[in-house]
PDB file of C-alpha atoms in Angstrom:
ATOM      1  CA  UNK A   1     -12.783   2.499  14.164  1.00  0.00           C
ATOM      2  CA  UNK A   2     -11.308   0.617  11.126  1.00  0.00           C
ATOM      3  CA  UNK A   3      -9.033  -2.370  11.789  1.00  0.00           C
ATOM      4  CA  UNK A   4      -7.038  -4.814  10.268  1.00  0.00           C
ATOM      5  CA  UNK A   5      -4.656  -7.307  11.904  1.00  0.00           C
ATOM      6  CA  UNK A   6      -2.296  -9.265  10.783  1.00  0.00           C
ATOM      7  CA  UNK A   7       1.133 -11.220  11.868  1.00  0.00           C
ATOM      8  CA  UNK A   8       3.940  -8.819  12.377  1.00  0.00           C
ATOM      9  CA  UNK A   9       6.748 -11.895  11.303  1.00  0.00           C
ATOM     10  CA  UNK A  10       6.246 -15.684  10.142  1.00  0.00           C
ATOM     11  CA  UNK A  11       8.909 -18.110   9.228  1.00  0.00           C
ATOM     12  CA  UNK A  12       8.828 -20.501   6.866  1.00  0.00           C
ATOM     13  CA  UNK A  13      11.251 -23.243   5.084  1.00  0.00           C
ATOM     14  CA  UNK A  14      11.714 -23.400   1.474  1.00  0.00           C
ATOM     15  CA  UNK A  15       9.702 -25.272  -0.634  1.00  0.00           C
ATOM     16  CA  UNK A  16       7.035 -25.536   2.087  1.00  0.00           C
ATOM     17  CA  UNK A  17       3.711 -23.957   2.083  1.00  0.00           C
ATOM     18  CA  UNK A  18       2.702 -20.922   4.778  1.00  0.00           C
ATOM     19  CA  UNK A  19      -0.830 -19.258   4.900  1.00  0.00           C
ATOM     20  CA  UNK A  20      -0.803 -15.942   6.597  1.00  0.00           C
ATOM     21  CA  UNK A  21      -3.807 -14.504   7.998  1.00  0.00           C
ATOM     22  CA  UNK A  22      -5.732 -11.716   8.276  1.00  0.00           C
ATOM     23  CA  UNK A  23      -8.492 -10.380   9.992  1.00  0.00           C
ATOM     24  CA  UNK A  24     -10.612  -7.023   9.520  1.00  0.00           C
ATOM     25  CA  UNK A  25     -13.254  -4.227  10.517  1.00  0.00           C
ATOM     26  CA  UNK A  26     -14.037  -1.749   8.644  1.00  0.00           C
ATOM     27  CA  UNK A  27     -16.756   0.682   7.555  1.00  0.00           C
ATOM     28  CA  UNK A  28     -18.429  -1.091   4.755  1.00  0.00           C
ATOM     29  CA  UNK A  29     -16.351  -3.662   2.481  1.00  0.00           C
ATOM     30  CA  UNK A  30     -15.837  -3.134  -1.100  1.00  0.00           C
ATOM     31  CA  UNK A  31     -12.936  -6.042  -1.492  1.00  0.00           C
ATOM     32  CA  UNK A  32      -9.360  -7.209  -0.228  1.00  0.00           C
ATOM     33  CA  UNK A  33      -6.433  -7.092  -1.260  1.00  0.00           C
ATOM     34  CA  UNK A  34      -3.239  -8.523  -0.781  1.00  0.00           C
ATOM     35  CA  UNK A  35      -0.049  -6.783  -1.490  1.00  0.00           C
ATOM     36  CA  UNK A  36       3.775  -8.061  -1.550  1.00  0.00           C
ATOM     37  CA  UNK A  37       6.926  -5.670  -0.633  1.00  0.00           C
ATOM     38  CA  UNK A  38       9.881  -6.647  -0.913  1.00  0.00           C
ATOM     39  CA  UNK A  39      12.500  -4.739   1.288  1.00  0.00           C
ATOM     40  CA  UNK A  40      13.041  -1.294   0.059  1.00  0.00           C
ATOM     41  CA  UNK A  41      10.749  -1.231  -2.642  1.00  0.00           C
ATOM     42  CA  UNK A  42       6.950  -0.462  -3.585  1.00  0.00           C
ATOM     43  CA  UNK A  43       4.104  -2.804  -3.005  1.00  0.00           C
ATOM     44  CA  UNK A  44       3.038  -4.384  -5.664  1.00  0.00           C
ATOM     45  CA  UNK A  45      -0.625  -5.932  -6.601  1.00  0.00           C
ATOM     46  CA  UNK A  46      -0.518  -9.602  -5.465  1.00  0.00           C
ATOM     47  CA  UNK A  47      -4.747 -10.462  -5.341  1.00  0.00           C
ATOM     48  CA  UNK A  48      -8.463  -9.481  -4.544  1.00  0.00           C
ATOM     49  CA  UNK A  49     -11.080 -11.191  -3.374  1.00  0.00           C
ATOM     50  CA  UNK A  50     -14.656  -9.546  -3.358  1.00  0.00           C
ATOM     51  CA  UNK A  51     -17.017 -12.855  -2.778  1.00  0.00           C
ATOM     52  CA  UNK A  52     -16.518 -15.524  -0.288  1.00  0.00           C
ATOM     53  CA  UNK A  53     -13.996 -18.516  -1.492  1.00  0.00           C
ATOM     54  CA  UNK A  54     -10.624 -19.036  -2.982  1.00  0.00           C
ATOM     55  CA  UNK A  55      -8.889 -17.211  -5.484  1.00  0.00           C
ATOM     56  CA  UNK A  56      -6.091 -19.383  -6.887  1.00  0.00           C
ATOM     57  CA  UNK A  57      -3.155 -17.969  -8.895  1.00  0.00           C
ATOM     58  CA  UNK A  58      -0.269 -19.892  -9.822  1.00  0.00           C
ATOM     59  CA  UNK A  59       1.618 -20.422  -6.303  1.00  0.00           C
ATOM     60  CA  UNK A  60      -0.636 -17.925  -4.525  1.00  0.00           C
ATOM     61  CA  UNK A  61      -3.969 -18.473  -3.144  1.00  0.00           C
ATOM     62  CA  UNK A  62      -6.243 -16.114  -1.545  1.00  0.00           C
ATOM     63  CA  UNK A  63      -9.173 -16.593   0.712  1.00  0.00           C
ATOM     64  CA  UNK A  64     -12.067 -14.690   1.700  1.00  0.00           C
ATOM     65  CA  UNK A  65     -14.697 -14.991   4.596  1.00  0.00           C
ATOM     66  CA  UNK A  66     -17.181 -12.004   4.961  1.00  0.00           C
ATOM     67  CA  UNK A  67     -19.117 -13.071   7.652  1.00  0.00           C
ATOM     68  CA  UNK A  68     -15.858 -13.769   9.427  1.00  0.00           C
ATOM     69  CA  UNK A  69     -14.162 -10.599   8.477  1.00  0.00           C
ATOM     70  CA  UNK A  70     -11.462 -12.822   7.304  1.00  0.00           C
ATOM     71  CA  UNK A  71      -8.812 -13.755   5.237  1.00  0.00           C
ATOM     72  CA  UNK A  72      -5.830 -15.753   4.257  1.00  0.00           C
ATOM     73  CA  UNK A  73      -2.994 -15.945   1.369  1.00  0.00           C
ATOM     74  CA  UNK A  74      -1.378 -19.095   0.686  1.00  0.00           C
ATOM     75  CA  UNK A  75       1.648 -19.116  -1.050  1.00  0.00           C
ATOM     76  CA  UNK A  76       2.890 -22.861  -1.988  1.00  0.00           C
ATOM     77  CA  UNK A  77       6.111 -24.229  -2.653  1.00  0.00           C
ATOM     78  CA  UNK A  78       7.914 -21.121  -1.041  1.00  0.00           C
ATOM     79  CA  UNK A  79      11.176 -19.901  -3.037  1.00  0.00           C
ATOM     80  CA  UNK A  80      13.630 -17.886  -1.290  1.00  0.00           C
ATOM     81  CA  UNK A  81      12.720 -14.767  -3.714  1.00  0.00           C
ATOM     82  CA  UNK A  82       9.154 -15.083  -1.744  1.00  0.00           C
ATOM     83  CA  UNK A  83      10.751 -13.475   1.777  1.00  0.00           C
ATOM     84  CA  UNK A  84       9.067 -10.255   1.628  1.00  0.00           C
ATOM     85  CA  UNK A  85       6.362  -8.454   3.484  1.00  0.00           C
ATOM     86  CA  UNK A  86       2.693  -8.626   2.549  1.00  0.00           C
ATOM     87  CA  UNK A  87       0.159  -6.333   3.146  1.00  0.00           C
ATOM     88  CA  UNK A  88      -3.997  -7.241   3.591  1.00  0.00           C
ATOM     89  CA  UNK A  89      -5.870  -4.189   2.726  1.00  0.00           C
ATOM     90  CA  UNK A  90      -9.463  -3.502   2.633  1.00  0.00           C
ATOM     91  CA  UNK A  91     -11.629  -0.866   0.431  1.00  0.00           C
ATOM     92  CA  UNK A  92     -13.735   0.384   2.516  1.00  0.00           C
ATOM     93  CA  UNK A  93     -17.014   2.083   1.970  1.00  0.00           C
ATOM     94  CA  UNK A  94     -15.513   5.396   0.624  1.00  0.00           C
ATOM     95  CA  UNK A  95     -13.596   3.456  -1.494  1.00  0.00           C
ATOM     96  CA  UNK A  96     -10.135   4.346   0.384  1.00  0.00           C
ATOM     97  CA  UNK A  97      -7.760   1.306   0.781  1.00  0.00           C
ATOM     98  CA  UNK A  98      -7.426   0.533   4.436  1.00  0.00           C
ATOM     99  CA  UNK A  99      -3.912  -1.448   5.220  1.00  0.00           C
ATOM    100  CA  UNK A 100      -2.579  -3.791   7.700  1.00  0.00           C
ATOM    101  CA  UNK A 101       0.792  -3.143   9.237  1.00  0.00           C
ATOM    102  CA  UNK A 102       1.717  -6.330   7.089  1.00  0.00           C
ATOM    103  CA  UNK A 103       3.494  -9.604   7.924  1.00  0.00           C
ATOM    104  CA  UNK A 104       7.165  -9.800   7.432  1.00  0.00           C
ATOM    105  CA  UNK A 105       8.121 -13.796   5.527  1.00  0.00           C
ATOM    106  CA  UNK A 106      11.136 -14.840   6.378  1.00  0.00           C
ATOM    107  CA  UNK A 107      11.972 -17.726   4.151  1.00  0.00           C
ATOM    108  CA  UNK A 108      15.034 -20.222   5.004  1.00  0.00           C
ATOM    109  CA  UNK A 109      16.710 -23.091   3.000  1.00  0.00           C
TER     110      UNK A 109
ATOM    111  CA  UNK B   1       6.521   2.121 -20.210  1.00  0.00           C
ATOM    112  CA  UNK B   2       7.756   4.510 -17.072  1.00  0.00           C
ATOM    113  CA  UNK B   3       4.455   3.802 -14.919  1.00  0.00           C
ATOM    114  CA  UNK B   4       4.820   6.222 -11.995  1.00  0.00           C
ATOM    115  CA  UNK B   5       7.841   8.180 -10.982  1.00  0.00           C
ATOM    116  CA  UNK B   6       9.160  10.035  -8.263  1.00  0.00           C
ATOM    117  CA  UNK B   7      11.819  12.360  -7.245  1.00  0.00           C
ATOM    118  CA  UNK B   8      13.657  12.659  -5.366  1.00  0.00           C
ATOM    119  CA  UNK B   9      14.864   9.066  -4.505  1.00  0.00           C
ATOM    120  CA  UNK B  10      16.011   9.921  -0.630  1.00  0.00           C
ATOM    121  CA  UNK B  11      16.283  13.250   0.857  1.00  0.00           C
ATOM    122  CA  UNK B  12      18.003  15.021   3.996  1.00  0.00           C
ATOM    123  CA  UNK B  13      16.461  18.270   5.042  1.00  0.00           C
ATOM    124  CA  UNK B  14      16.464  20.531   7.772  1.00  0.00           C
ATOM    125  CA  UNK B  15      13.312  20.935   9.850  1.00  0.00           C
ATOM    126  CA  UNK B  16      11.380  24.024   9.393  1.00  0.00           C
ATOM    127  CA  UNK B  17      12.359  24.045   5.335  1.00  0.00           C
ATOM    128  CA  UNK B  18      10.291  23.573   2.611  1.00  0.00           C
ATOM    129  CA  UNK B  19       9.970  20.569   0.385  1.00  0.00           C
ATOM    130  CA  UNK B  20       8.085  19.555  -2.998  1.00  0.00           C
ATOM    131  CA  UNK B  21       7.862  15.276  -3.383  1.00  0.00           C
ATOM    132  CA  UNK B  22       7.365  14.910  -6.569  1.00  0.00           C
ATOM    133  CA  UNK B  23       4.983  12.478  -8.223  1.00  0.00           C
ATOM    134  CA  UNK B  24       3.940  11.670 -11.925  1.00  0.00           C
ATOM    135  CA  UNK B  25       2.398   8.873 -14.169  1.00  0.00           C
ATOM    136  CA  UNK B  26       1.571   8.023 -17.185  1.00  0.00           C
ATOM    137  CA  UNK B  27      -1.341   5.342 -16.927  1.00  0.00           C
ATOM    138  CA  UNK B  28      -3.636   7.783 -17.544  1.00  0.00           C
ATOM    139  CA  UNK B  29      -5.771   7.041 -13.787  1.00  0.00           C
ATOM    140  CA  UNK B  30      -7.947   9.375 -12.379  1.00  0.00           C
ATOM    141  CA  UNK B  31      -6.904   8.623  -8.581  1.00  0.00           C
ATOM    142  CA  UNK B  32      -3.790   9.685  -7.359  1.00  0.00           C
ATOM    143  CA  UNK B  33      -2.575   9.197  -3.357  1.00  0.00           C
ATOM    144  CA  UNK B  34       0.004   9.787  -1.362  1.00  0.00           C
ATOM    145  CA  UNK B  35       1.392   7.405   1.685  1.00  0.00           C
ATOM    146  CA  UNK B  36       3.443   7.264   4.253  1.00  0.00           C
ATOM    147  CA  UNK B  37       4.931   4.402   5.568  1.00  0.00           C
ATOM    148  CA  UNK B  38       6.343   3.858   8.753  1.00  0.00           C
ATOM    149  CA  UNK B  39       8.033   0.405  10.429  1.00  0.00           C
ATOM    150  CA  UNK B  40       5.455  -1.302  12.471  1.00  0.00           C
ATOM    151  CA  UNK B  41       2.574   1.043  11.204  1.00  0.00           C
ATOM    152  CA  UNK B  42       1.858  -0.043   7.786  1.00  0.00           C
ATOM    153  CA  UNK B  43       0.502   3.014   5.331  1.00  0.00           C
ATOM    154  CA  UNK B  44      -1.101   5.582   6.109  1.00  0.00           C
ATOM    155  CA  UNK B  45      -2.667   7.805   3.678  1.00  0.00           C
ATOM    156  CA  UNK B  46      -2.032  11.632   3.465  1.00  0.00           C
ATOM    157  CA  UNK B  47      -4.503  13.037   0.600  1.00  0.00           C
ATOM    158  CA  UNK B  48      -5.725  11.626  -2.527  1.00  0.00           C
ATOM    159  CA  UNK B  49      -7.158  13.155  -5.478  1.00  0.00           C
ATOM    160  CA  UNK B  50      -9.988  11.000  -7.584  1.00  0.00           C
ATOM    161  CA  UNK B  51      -9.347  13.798 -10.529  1.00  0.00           C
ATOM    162  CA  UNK B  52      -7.696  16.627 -11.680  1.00  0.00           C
ATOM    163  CA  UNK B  53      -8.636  19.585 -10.032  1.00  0.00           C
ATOM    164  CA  UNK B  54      -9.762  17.757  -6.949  1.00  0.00           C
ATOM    165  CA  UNK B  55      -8.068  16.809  -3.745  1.00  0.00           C
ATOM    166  CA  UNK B  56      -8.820  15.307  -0.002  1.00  0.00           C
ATOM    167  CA  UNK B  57      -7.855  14.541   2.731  1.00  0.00           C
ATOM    168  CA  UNK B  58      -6.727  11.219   4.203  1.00  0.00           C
ATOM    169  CA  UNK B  59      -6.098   9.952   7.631  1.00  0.00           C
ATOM    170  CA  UNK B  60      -2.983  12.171   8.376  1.00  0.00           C
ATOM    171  CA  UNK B  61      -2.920  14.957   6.433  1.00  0.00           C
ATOM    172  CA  UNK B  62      -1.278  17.662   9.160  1.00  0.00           C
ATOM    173  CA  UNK B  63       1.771  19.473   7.576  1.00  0.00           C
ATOM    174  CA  UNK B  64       0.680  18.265   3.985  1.00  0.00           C
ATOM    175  CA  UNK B  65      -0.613  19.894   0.920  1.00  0.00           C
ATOM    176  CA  UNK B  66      -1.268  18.747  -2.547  1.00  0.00           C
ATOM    177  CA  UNK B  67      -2.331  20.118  -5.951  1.00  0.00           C
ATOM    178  CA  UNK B  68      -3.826  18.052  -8.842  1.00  0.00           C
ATOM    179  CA  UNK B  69      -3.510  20.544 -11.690  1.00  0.00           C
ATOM    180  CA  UNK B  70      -3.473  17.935 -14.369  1.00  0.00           C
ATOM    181  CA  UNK B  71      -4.136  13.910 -14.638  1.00  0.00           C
ATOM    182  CA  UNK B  72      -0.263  13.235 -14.809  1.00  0.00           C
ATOM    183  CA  UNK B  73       1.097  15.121 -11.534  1.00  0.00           C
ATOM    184  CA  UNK B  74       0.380  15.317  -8.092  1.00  0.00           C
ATOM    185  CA  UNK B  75       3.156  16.640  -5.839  1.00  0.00           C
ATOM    186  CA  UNK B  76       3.074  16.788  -2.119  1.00  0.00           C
ATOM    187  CA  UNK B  77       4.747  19.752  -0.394  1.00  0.00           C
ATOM    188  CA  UNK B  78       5.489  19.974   3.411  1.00  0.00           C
ATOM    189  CA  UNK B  79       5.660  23.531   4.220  1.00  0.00           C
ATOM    190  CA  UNK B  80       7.819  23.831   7.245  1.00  0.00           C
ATOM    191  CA  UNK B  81       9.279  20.085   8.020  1.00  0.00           C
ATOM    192  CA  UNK B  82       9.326  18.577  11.541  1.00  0.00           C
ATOM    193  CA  UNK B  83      11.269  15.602  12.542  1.00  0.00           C
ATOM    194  CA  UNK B  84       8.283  13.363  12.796  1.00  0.00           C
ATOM    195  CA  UNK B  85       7.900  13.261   9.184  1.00  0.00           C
ATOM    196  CA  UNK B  86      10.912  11.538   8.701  1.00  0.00           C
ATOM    197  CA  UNK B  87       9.400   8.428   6.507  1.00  0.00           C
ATOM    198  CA  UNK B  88       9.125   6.706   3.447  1.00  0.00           C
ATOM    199  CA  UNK B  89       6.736   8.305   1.084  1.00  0.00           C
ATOM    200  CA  UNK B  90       4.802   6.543  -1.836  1.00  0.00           C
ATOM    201  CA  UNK B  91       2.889   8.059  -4.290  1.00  0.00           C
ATOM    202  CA  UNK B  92       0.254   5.605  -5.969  1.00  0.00           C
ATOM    203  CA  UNK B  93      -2.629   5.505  -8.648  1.00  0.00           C
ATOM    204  CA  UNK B  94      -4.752   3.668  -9.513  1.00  0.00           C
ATOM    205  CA  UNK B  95      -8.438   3.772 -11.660  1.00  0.00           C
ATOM    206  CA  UNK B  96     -10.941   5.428  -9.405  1.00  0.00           C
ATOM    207  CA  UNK B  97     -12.736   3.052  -7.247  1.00  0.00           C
ATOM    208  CA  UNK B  98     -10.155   0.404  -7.421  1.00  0.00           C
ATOM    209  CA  UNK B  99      -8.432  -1.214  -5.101  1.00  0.00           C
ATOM    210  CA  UNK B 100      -5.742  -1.846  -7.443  1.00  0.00           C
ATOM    211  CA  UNK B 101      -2.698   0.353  -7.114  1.00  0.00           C
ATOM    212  CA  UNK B 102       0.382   1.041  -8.389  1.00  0.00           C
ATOM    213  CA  UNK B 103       3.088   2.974  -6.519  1.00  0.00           C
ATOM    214  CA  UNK B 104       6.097   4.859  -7.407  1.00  0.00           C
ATOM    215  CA  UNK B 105       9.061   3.742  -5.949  1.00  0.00           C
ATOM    216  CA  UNK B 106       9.384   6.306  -3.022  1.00  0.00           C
ATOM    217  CA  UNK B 107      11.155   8.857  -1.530  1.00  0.00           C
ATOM    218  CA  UNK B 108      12.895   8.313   1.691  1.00  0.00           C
ATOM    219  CA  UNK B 109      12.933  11.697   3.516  1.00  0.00           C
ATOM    220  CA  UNK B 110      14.854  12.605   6.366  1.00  0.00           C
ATOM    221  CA  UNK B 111      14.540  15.550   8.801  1.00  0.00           C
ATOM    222  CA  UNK B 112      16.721  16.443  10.813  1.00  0.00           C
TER     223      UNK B 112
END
């Protein structure tokens, strides 16, 4: 079966840096994705990675290992407005988004 | 720009009624889905369509039904409600292929 896991809850500290992980198996890969919802809202687009490596963006990072079925996002210098929930999602080989439960950030001052 | 609506915002029915989600954008994308997202279970996806006229099935589609009679809508109906699909639901679209989606801002349904 497809599977991707990921921490239910982290907490972090403001202006600190947290990486939160995730790991996957799925029927064929066609990227990742990593998502941010805040409470009560929609997920919105955060990154993809498709090839091994980093993927840098402002305050967010994402990394990718294939072979490992792995990955990480690294978000830097942590404001309070980053507590939210992200999501790791894979396209698999039907090109259907397959999502982790996500990770809940809990950010405090 | 309006992106992708939906309506209703949050909704209290009855089981065994009838209800129409209601889901349209105007980004002009071929794919269209529908989720729903419960706490501790991430989302789960109900039926997709990668085109007008087309629909399938995703991984829980029981109770569901869609229609994709044009690029811009693609309403969900649950034909006789149970308590168990008491959820949030999110309509998203994206360009076919992509992993890249962008959701409405759900409905939160209720049944009771």
């Amino acid at each position: 079966g497809q599977n991707i896991d990921q921490p239910t809850e982290m907490t972090a500290t403001e202006g600190a840096i947290v990486q939160i992980n995730c790991t996957y198996q799925t029927s064929g890969f066609n990227g990742l994705f990593w998502y941010q919802q805040h409470a009560g809202e929609a997920p919105t687009f955060l990154s993809y990675n498709v090839l091994d490596g980093l993927e840098e963006k402002g305050r967010f990072s994402s990394f990718l290992s294939r072979s490992k079925g792995y990955s990480y996002l690294l978000l830097k210098e942590l404001q309070m407005k980053d507590s939210a929930s992200y999501l790791c999602a894979v396209l698999d080989s039907n090109y259907q988004l397959i999502w982790g439960a996500g990770t809940k950030l809990i950010i405090k001052p | 720009t309006a992106g992708i609506t939906q309506a209703p915002t949050s909704q209290i029915l009855a089981a065994g009624r009838s209800m129409t989600l209601r889901c349209t954008q105007d980004m002009r994308h071929n794919a269209m889905y529908w989720y729903r997202q419960d706490l501790g279970l991430g989302l789960r996806l109900i039926h997709y369509s990668n085109t007008a006229g087309t629909t399938g099935k995703g991984e829980v589609p029981d109770g569901y039904s869609v229609s994709r009679a044009n690029t811009d809508d693609f309403p969900l109906t649950l034909a006789s409600a149970v308590p168990s699909q008491t959820s949030v639901y999110f309509c998203a679209s994206s360009d076919v292929g992509s992993g890249e989606q962008f959701f409405g801002p759900g409905t939160r349904l209720t049944v009771l």
